PDB file of C-alpha atoms in Angstrom:
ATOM      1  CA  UNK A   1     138.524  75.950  83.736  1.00 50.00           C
ATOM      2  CA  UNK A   2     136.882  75.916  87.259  1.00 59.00           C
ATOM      3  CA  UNK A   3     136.948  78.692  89.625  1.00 69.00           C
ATOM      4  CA  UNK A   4     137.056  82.380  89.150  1.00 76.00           C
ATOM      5  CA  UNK A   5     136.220  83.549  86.355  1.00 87.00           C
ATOM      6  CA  UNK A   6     139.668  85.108  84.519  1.00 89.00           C
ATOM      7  CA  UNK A   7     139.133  88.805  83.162  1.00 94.00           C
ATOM      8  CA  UNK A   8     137.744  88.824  79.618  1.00 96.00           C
ATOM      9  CA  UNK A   9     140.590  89.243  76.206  1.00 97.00           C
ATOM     10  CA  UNK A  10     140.249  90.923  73.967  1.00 98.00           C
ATOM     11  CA  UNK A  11     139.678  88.769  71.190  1.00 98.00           C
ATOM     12  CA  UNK A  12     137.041  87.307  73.430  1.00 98.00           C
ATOM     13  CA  UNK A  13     135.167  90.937  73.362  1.00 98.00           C
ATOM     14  CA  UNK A  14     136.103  91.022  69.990  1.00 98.00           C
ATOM     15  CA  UNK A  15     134.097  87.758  69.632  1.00 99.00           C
ATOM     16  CA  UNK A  16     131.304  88.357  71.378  1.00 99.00           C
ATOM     17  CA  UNK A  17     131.061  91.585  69.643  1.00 98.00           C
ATOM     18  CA  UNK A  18     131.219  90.381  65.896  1.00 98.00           C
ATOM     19  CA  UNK A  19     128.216  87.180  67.488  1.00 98.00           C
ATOM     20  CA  UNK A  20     126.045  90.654  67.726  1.00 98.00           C
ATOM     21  CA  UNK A  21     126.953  91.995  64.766  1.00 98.00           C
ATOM     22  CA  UNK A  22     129.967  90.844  62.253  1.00 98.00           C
ATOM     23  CA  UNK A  23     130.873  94.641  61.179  1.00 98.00           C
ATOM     24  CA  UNK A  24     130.630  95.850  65.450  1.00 98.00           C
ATOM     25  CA  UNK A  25     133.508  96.974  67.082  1.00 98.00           C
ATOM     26  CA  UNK A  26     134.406  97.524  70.613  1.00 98.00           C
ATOM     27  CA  UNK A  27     134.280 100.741  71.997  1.00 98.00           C
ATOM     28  CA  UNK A  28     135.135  99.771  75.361  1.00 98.00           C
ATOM     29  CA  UNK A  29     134.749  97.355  78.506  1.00 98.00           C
ATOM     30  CA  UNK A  30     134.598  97.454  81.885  1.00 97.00           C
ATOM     31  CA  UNK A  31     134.212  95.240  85.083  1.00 96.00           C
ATOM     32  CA  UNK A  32     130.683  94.939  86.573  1.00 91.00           C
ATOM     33  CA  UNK A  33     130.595  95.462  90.598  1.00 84.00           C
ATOM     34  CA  UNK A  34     128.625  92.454  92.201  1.00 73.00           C
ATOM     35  CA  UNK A  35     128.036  88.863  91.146  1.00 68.00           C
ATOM     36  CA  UNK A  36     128.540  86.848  93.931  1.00 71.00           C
ATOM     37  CA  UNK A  37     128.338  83.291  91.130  1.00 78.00           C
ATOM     38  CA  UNK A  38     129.319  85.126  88.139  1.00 88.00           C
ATOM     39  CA  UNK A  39     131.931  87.680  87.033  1.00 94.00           C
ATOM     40  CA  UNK A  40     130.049  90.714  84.920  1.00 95.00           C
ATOM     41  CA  UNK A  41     131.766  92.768  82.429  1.00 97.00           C
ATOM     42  CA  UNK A  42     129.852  95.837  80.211  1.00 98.00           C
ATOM     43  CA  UNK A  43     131.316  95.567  76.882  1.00 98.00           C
ATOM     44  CA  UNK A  44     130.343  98.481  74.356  1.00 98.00           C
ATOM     45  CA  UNK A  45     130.152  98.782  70.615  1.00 98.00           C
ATOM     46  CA  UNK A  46     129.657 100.131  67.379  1.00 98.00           C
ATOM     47  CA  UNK A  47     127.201  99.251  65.188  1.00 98.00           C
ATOM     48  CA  UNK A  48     127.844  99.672  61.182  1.00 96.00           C
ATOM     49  CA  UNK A  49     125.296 102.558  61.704  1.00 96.00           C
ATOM     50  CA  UNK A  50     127.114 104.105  64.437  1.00 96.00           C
ATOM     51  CA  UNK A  51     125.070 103.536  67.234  1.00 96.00           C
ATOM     52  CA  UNK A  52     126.513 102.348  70.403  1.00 98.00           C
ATOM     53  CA  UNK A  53     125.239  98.999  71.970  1.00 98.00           C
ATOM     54  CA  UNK A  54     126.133  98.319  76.095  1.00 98.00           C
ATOM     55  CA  UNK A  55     125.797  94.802  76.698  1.00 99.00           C
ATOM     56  CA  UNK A  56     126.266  92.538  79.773  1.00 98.00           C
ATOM     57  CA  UNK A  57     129.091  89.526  79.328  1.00 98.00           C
ATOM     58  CA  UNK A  58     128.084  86.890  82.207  1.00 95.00           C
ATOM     59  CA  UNK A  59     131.039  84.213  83.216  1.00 94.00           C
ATOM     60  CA  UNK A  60     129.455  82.279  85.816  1.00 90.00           C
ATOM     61  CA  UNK A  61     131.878  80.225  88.564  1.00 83.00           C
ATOM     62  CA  UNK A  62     133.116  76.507  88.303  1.00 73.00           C
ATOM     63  CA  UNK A  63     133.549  74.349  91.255  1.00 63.00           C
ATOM     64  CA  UNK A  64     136.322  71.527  91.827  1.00 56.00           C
ATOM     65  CA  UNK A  65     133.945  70.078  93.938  1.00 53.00           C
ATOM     66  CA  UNK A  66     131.592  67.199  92.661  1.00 47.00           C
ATOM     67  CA  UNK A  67     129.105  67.801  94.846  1.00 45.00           C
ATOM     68  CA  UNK A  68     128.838  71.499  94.668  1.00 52.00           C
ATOM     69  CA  UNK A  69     125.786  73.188  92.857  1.00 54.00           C
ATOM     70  CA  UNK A  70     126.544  73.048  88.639  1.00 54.00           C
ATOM     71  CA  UNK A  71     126.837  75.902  86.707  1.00 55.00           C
ATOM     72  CA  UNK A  72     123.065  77.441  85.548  1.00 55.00           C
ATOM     73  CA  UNK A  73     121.638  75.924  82.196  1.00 64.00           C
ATOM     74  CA  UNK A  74     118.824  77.339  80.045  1.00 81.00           C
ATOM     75  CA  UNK A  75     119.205  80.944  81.266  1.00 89.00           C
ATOM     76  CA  UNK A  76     118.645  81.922  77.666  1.00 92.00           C
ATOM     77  CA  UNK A  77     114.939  79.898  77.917  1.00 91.00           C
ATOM     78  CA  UNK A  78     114.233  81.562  80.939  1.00 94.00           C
ATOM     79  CA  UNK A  79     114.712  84.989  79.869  1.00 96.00           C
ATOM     80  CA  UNK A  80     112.959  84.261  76.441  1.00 95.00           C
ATOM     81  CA  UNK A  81     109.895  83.197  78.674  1.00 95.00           C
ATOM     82  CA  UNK A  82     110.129  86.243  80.662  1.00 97.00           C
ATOM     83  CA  UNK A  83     110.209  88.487  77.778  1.00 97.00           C
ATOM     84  CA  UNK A  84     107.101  86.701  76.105  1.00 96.00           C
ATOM     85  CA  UNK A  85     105.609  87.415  79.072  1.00 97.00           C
ATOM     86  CA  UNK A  86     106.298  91.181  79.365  1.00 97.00           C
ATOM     87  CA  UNK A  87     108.109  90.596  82.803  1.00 97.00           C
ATOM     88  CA  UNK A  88     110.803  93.376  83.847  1.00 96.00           C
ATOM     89  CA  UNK A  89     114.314  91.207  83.264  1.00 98.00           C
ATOM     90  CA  UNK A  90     117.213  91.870  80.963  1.00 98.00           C
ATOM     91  CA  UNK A  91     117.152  90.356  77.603  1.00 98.00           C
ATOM     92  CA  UNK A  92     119.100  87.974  75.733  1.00 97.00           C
ATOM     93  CA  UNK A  93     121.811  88.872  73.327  1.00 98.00           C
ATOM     94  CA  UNK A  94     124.167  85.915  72.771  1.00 98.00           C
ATOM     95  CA  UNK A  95     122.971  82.727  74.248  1.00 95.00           C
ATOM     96  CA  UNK A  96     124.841  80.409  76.230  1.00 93.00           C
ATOM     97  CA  UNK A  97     125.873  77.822  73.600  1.00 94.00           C
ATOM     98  CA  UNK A  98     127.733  80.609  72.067  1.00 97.00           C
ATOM     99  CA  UNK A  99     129.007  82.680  75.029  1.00 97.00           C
ATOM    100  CA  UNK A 100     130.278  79.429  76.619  1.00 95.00           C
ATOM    101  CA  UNK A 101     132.276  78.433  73.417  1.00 97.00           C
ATOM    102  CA  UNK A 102     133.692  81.785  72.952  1.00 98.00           C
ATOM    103  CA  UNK A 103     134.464  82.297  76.867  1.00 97.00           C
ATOM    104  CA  UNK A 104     135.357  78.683  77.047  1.00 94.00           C
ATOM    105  CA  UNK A 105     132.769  78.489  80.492  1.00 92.00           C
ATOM    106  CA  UNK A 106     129.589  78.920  81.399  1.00 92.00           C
ATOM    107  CA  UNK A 107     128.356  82.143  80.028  1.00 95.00           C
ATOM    108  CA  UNK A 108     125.582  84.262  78.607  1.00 96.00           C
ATOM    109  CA  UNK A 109     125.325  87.947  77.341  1.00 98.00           C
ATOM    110  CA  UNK A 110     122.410  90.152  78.389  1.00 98.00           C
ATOM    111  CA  UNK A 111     121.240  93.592  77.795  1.00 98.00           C
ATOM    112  CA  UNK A 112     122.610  96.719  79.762  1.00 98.00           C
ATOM    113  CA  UNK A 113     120.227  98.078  81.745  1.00 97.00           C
ATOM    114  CA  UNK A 114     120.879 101.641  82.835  1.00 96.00           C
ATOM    115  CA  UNK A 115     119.676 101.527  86.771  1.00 96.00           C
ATOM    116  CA  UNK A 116     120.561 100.603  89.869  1.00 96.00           C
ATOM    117  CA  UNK A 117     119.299  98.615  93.003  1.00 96.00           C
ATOM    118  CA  UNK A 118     117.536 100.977  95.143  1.00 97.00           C
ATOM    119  CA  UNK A 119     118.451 100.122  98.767  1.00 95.00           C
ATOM    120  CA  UNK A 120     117.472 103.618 100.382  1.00 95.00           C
ATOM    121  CA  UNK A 121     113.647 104.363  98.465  1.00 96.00           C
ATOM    122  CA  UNK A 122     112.166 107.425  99.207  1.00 96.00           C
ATOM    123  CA  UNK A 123     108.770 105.973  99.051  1.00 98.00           C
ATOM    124  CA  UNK A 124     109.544 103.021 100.975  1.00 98.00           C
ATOM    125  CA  UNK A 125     105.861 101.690 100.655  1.00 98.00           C
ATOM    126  CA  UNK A 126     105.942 102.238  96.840  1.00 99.00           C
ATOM    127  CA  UNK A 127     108.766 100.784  95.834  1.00 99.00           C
ATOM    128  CA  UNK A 128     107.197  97.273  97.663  1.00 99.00           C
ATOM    129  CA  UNK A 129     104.180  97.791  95.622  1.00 99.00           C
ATOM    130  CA  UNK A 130     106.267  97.785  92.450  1.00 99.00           C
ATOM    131  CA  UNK A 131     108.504  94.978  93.824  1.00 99.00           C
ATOM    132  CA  UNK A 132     104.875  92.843  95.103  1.00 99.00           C
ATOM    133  CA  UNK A 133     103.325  93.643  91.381  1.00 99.00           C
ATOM    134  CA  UNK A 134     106.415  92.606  89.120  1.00 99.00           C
ATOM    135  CA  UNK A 135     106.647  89.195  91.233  1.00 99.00           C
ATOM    136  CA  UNK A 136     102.977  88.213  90.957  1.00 99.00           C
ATOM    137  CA  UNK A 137     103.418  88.596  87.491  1.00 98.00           C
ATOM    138  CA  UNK A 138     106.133  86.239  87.122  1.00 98.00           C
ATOM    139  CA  UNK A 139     104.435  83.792  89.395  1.00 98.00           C
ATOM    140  CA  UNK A 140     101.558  84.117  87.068  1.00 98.00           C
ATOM    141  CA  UNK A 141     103.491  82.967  84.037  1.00 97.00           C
ATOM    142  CA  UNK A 142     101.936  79.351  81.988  1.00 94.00           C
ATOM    143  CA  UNK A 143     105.166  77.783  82.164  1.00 90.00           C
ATOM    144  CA  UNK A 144     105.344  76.108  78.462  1.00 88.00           C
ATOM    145  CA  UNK A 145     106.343  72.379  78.557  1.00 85.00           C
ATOM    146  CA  UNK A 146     109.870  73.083  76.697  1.00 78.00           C
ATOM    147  CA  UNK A 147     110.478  74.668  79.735  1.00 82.00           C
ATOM    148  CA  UNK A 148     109.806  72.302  82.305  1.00 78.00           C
ATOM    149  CA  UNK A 149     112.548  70.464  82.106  1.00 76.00           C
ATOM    150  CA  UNK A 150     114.910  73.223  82.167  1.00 76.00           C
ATOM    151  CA  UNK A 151     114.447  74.669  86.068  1.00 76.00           C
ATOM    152  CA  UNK A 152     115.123  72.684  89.418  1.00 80.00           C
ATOM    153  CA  UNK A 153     112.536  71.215  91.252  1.00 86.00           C
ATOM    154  CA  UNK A 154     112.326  73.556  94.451  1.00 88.00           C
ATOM    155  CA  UNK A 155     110.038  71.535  96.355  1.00 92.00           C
ATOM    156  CA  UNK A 156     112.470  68.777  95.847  1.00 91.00           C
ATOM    157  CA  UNK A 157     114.868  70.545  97.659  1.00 87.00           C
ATOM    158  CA  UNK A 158     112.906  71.506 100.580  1.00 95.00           C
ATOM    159  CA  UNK A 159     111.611  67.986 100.531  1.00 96.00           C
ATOM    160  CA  UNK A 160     115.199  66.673 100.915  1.00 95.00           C
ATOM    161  CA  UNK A 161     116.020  68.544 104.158  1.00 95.00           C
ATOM    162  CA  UNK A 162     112.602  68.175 106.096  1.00 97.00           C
ATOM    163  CA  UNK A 163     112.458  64.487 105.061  1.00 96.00           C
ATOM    164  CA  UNK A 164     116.068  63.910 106.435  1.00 96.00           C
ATOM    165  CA  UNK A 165     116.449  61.183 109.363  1.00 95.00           C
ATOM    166  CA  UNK A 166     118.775  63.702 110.472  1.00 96.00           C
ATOM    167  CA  UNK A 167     119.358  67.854 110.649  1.00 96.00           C
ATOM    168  CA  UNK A 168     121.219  68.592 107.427  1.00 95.00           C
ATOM    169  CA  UNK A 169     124.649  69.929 108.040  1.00 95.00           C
ATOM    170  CA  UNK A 170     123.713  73.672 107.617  1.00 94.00           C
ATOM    171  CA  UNK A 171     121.211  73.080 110.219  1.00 96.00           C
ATOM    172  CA  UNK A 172     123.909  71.395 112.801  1.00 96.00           C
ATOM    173  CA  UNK A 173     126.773  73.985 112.117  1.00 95.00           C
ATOM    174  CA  UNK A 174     124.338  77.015 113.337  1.00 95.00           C
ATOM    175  CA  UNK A 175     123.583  77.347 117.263  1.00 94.00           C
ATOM    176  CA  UNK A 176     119.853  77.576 116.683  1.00 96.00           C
ATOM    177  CA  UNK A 177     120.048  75.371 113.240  1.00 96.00           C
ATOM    178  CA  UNK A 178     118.556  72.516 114.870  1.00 97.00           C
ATOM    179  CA  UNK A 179     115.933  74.572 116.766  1.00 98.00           C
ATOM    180  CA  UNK A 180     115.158  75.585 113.285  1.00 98.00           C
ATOM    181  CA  UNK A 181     114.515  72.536 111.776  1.00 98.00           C
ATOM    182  CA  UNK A 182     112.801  70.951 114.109  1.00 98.00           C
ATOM    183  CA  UNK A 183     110.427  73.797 114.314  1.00 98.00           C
ATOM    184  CA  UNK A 184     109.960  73.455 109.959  1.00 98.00           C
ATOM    185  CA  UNK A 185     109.845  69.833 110.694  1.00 98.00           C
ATOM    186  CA  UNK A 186     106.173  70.376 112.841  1.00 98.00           C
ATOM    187  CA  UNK A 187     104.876  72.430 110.064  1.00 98.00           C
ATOM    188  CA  UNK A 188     105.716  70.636 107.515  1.00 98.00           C
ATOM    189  CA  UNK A 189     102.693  67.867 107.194  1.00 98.00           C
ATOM    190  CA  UNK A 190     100.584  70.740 106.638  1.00 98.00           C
ATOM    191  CA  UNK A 191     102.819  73.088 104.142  1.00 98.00           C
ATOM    192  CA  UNK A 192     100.866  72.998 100.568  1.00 96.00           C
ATOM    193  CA  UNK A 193     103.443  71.594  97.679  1.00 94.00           C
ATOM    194  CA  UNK A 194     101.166  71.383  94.581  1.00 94.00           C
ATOM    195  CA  UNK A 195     102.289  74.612  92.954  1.00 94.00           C
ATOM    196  CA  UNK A 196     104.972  74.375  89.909  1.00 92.00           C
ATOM    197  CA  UNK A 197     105.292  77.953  89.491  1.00 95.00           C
ATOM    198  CA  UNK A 198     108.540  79.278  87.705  1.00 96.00           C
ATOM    199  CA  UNK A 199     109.808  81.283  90.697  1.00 97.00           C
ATOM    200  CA  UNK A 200     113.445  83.601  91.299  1.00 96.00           C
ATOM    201  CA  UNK A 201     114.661  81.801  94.112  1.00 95.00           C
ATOM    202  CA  UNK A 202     116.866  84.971  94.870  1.00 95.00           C
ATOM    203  CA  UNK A 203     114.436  87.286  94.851  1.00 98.00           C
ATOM    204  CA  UNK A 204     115.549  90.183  97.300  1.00 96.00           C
ATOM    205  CA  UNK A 205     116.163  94.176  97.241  1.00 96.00           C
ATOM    206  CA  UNK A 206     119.400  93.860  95.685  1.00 95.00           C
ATOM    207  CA  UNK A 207     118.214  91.949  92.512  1.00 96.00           C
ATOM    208  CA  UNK A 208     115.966  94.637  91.681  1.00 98.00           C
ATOM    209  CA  UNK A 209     117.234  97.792  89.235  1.00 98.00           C
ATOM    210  CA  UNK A 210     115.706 101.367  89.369  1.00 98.00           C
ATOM    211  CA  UNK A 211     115.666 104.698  87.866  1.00 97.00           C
ATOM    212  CA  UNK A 212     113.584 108.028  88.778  1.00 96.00           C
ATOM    213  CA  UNK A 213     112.088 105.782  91.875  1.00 96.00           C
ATOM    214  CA  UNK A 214     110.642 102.944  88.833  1.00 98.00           C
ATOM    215  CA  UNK A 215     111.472  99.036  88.680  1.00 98.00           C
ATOM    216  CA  UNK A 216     113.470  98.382  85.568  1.00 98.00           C
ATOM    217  CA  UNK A 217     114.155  94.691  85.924  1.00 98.00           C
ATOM    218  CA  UNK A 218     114.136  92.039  87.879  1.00 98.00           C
ATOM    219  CA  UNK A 219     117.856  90.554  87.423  1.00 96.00           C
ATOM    220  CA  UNK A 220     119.832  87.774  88.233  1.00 93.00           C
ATOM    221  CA  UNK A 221     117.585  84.742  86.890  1.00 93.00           C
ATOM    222  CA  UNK A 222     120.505  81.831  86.970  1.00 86.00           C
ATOM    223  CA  UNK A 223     118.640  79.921  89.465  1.00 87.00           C
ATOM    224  CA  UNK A 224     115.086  79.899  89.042  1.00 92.00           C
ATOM    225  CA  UNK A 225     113.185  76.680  90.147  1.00 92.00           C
ATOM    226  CA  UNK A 226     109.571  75.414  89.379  1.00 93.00           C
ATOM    227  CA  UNK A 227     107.429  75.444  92.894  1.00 94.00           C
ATOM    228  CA  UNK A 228     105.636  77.772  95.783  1.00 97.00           C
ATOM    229  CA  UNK A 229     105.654  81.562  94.874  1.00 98.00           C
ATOM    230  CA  UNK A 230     105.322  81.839  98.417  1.00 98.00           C
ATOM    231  CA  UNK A 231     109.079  80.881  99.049  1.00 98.00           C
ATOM    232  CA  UNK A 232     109.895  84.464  96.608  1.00 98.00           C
ATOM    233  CA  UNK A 233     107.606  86.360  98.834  1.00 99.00           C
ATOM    234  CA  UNK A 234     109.138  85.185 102.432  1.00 98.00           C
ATOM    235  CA  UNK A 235     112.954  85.120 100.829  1.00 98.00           C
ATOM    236  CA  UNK A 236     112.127  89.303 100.011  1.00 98.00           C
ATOM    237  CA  UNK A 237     110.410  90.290 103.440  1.00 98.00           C
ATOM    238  CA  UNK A 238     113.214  88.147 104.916  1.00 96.00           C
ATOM    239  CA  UNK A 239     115.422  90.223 103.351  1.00 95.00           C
ATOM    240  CA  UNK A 240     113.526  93.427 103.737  1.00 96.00           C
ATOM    241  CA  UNK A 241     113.225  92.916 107.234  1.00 95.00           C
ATOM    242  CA  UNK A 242     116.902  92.808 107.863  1.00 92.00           C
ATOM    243  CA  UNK A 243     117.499  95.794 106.157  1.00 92.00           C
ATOM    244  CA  UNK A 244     114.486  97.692 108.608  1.00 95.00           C
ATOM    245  CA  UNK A 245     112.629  98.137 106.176  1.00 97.00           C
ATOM    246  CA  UNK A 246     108.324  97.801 107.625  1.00 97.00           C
ATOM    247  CA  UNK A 247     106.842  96.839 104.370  1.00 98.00           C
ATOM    248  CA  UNK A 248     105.393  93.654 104.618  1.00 98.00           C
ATOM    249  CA  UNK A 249     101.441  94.404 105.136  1.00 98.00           C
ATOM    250  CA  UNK A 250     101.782  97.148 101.615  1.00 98.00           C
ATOM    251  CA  UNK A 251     104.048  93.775  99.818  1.00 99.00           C
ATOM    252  CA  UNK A 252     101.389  90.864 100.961  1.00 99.00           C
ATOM    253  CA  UNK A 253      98.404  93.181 100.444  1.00 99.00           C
ATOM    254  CA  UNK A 254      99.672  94.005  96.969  1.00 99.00           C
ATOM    255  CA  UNK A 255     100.982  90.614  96.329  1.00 99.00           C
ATOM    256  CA  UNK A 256      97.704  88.976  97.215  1.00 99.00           C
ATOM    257  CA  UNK A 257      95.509  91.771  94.965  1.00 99.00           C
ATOM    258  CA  UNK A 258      97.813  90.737  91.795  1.00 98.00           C
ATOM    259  CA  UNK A 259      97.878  87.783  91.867  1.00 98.00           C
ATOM    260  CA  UNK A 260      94.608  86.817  93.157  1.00 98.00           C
ATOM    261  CA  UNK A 261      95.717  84.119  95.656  1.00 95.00           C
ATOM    262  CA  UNK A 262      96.033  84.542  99.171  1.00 96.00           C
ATOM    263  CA  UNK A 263      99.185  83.934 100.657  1.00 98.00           C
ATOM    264  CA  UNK A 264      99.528  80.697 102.958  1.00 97.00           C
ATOM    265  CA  UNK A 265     102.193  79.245 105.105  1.00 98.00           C
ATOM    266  CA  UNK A 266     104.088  82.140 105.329  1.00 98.00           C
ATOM    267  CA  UNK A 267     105.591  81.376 108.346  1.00 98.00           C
ATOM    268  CA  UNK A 268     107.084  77.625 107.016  1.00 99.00           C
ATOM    269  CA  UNK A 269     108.691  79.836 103.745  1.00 98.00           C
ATOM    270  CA  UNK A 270     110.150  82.612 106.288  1.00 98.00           C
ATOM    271  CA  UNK A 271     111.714  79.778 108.195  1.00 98.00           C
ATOM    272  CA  UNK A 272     113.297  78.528 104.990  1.00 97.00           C
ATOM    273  CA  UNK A 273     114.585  82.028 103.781  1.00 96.00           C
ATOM    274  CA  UNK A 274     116.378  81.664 107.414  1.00 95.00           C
ATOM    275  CA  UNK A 275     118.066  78.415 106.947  1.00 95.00           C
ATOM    276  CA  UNK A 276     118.816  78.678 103.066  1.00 92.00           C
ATOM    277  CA  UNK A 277     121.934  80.663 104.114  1.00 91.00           C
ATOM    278  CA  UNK A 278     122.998  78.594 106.988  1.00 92.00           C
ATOM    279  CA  UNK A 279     125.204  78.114 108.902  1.00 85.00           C
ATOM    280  CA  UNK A 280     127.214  81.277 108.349  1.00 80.00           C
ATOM    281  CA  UNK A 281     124.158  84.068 107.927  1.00 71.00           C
ATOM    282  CA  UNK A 282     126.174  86.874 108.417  1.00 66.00           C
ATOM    283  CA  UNK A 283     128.643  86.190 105.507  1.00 64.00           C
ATOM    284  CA  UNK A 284     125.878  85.512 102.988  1.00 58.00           C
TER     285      UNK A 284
END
């Protein structure tokens, strides 16, 4: 059914835990705080040799709207690619054709992962080094061809609202929206769109877990596109910059060393990490 997503049952749990393993048994469950396009539950269980599993159960929102962004598809693909590539990210557990039969929505279940997003580091210029080297590796990834298909096209997007005869709505609704695009709109003959890199999309402090001051994962991978890396990199110092933190020469600097590319049109991408949550900023 659309909208939010209703709490778990318990036969549901029960279901998702026998998909793991047909002799498991719940321990116990529990809601997951955030998920601003998904509802999170940690369901635990026994395995037949007593050791306890914590997985994530993902129900991701529905929309009465027509018009309004479709639930993800091919999360399980993505995080299959990430793993083969030894990226940071949870891990598959029951894939999506399942989940969503057995939740009866759009759905996935991922691994636990015991950390935390770190929005205070004690080594603030560290923990941008980790964040700049985990990136670069994604961005780095040979995106296989079964793949392809699976991820929006982000330069489509961005294509869509500079090539507009008019200022997209977001633009209009925000006092300096129009400002905005007009400014993107002078750059814009000169912004590089080759690159079909698998990139986040949402990549920003608070889709990043940590322990002991180390990057665990990456999370939060229902919207990756295909395009400019550079669009990950000004989304995070976007990001990073409104939470004060001063960390974008030790990011760009280790960004650039990783992945072996300079970084160009940086300014274009920060203007786009500006308007993406237009026109009400302060509520996103």
């Amino acid at each position: 059914m659309p909208g939010v997503p209703p709490v778990p049952t318990k036969t549901q749990f029960e279901q998702i835990a026998k998909a793991i393993d047909p002799n498991a048994r719940v321990v116990s469950t529990r809601k997951l705080v955030g998920g601003i396009a998904c509802r999170m539950d940690v369901l635990e269980i026994r395995l037949p040799d007593t050791t306890i599993q914590k997985v994530v159960t993902r129900q991701y929102w529905e929309s009465n709207t027509p018009q309004s962004r479709p639930p993800p598809r091919g999360e399980s693909a993505i995080l299959r690619t990430l793993a083969a590539n030894q990226i940071p990210a949870p891990r598959v557990i029951v894939a999506e054709e399942q989940a969503g039969e057995i939740f009866g929505r759009p759905a996935i279940v991922i691994s636990y992962l015991d950390g935390v997003p770190d929005l205070a580091p004690a080594d603030l210029q560290d923990w941008a080094r980790q964040l700049a080297r985990a990136i670069a590796k994604v961005h780095a990834i040979e995106v296989p061809d079964e793949l392809k298909s699976v991820p929006r096209s982000h330069i489509n997007s961005v294509t869509k609202w500079m090539e507009a005869p008019e200022p997209p709505e977001r633009f209009v609704k925000h006092e300096v929206g129009v400002e905005l695009w007009n400014a993107m709109r002078l750059l814009w003959p000169g912004v590089d769109t080759t690159a079909s890199q698998l990139i986040h999309t949402d990549f920003w402090p608070g889709n990043a877990l940590w322990k002991d001051g180390k990057l665990l994962a990456i999370v939060d991978w229902e919207w990756p596109a295909l395009g400019e890396p550079v669009g990950d990199v000004a989304y995070f110092l976007s990001d990073a910059a409104y939470a004060g933190f001063d960390v974008e020469k030790s990011f760009l600097e280790t960004y650039e060393r990783s992945s072996g590319k300079p970084i160009h049109d940086l300014l274009f991408w920060k203007m786009m990490a500006t308007a993406i949550p237009m026109p009400d900023i302060g509520n996103w």
